[in-house]
Short mmCIF file of C-alpha atoms in Angstrom, two decimals:
data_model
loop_
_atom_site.label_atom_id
_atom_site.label_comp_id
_atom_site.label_asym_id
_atom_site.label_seq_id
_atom_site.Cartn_x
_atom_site.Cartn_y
_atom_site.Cartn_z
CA UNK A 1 -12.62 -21.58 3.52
CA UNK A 2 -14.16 -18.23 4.15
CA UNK A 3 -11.46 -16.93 6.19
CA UNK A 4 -8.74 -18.05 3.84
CA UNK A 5 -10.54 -15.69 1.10
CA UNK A 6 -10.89 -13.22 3.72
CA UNK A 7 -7.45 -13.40 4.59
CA UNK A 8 -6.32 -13.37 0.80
CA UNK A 9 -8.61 -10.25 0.35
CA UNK A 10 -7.00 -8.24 3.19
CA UNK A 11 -3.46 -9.51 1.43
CA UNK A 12 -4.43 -7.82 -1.61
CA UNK A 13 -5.93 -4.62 -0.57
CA UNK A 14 -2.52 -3.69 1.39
CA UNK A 15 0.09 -5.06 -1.01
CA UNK A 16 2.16 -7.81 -0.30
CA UNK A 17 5.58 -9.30 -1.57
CA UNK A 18 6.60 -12.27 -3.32
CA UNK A 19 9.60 -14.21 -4.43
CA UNK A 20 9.80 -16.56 -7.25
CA UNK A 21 12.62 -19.12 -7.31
CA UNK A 22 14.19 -20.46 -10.57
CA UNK A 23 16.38 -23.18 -10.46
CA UNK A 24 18.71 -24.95 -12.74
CA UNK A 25 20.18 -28.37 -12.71
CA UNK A 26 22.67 -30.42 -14.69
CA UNK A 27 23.51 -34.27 -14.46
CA UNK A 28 26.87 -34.80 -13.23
CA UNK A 29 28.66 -38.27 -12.36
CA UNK A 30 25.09 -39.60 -12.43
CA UNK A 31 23.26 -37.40 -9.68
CA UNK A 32 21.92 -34.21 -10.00
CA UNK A 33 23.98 -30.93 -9.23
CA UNK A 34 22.24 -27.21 -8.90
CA UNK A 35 24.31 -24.61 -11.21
CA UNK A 36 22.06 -21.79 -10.73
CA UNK A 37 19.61 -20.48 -8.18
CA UNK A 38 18.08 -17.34 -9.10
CA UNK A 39 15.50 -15.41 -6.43
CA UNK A 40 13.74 -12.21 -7.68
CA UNK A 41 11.66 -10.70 -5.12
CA UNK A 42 8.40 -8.37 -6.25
CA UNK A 43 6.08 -6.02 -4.64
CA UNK A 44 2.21 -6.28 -5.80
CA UNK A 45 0.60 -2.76 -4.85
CA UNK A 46 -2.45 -2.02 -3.28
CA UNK A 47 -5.32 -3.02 -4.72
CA UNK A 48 -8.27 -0.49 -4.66
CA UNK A 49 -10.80 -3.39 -5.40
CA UNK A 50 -9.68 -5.30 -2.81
CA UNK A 51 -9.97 -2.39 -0.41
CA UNK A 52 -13.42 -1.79 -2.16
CA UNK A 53 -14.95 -5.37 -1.10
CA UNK A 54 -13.81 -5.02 1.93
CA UNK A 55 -15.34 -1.31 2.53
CA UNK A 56 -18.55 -2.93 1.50
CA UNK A 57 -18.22 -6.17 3.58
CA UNK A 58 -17.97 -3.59 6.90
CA UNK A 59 -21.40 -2.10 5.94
CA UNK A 60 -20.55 1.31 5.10
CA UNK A 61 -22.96 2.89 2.68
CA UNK A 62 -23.97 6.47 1.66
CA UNK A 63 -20.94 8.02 2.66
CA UNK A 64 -19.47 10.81 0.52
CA UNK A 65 -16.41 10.43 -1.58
CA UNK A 66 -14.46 12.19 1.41
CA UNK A 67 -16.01 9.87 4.05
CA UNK A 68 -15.06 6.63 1.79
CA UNK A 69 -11.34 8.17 0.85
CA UNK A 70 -10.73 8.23 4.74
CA UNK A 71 -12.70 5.29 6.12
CA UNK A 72 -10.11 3.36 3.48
CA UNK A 73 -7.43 4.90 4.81
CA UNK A 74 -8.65 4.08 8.06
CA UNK A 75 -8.82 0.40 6.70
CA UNK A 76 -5.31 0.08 5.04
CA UNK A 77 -3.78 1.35 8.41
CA UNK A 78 -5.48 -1.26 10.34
CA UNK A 79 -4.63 -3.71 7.72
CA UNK A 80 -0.87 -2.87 7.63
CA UNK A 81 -0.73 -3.76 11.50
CA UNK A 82 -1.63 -7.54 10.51
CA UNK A 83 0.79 -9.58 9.45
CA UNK A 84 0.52 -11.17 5.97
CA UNK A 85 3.42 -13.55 5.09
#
C-alpha cells in the first residue's frame, strides 16, 4: 500500500495525463447498439505539493530557497525518466 501512494505521489508531482470516455447507447432490434463514443484527453500539471512531500520524504532540510528551487528540479527530472501510465 505504501508504494502505491508513493507511486501516486511521484504521478502527481510531474503531471500526468488522463482520458475520460463517455459513451452512449440506444436499444435497437432488442440489443444494445453504441451511437457515440466520445474520448477527451487532459493534462493535470505539476503539482508543487506533491513535489513538496516528496522533497521532505528525501530528508532535505535547511536548505535555502535556491538550494530547494534546484534540488526540485533535480527531482522532477529524475521523476520524468519514470514511467507513469
Amino acid at each position: 500500500m505504501e508504494e502505491e501512494i508513493k507511486g501516486a505521489l511521484k504521478k502527481c508531482a510531474v503531471g500526468f495525463g488522463t482520458s475520460e470516455v463517455v459513451e452512449e447507447f440506444c436499444m435497437e432490434d432488442g440489443e444494445l447498439r453504441l451511437v457515440k463514443k466520445k474520448v477527451t484527453r487532459r493534462d493535470v500539471p505539476p503539482d508543487i505539493k506533491a513535489v513538496k512531500m516528496l522533497i521532505e520524504e528525501s530528508g532535505v532540510d535547511g536548505l535555502s530557497d535556491k538550494q530547494l528551487e534546484e534540488e526540485k528540479e533535480n527531482l522532477l527530472k529524475i521523476l520524468k525518466e519514470e514511467k507513469f501510465d
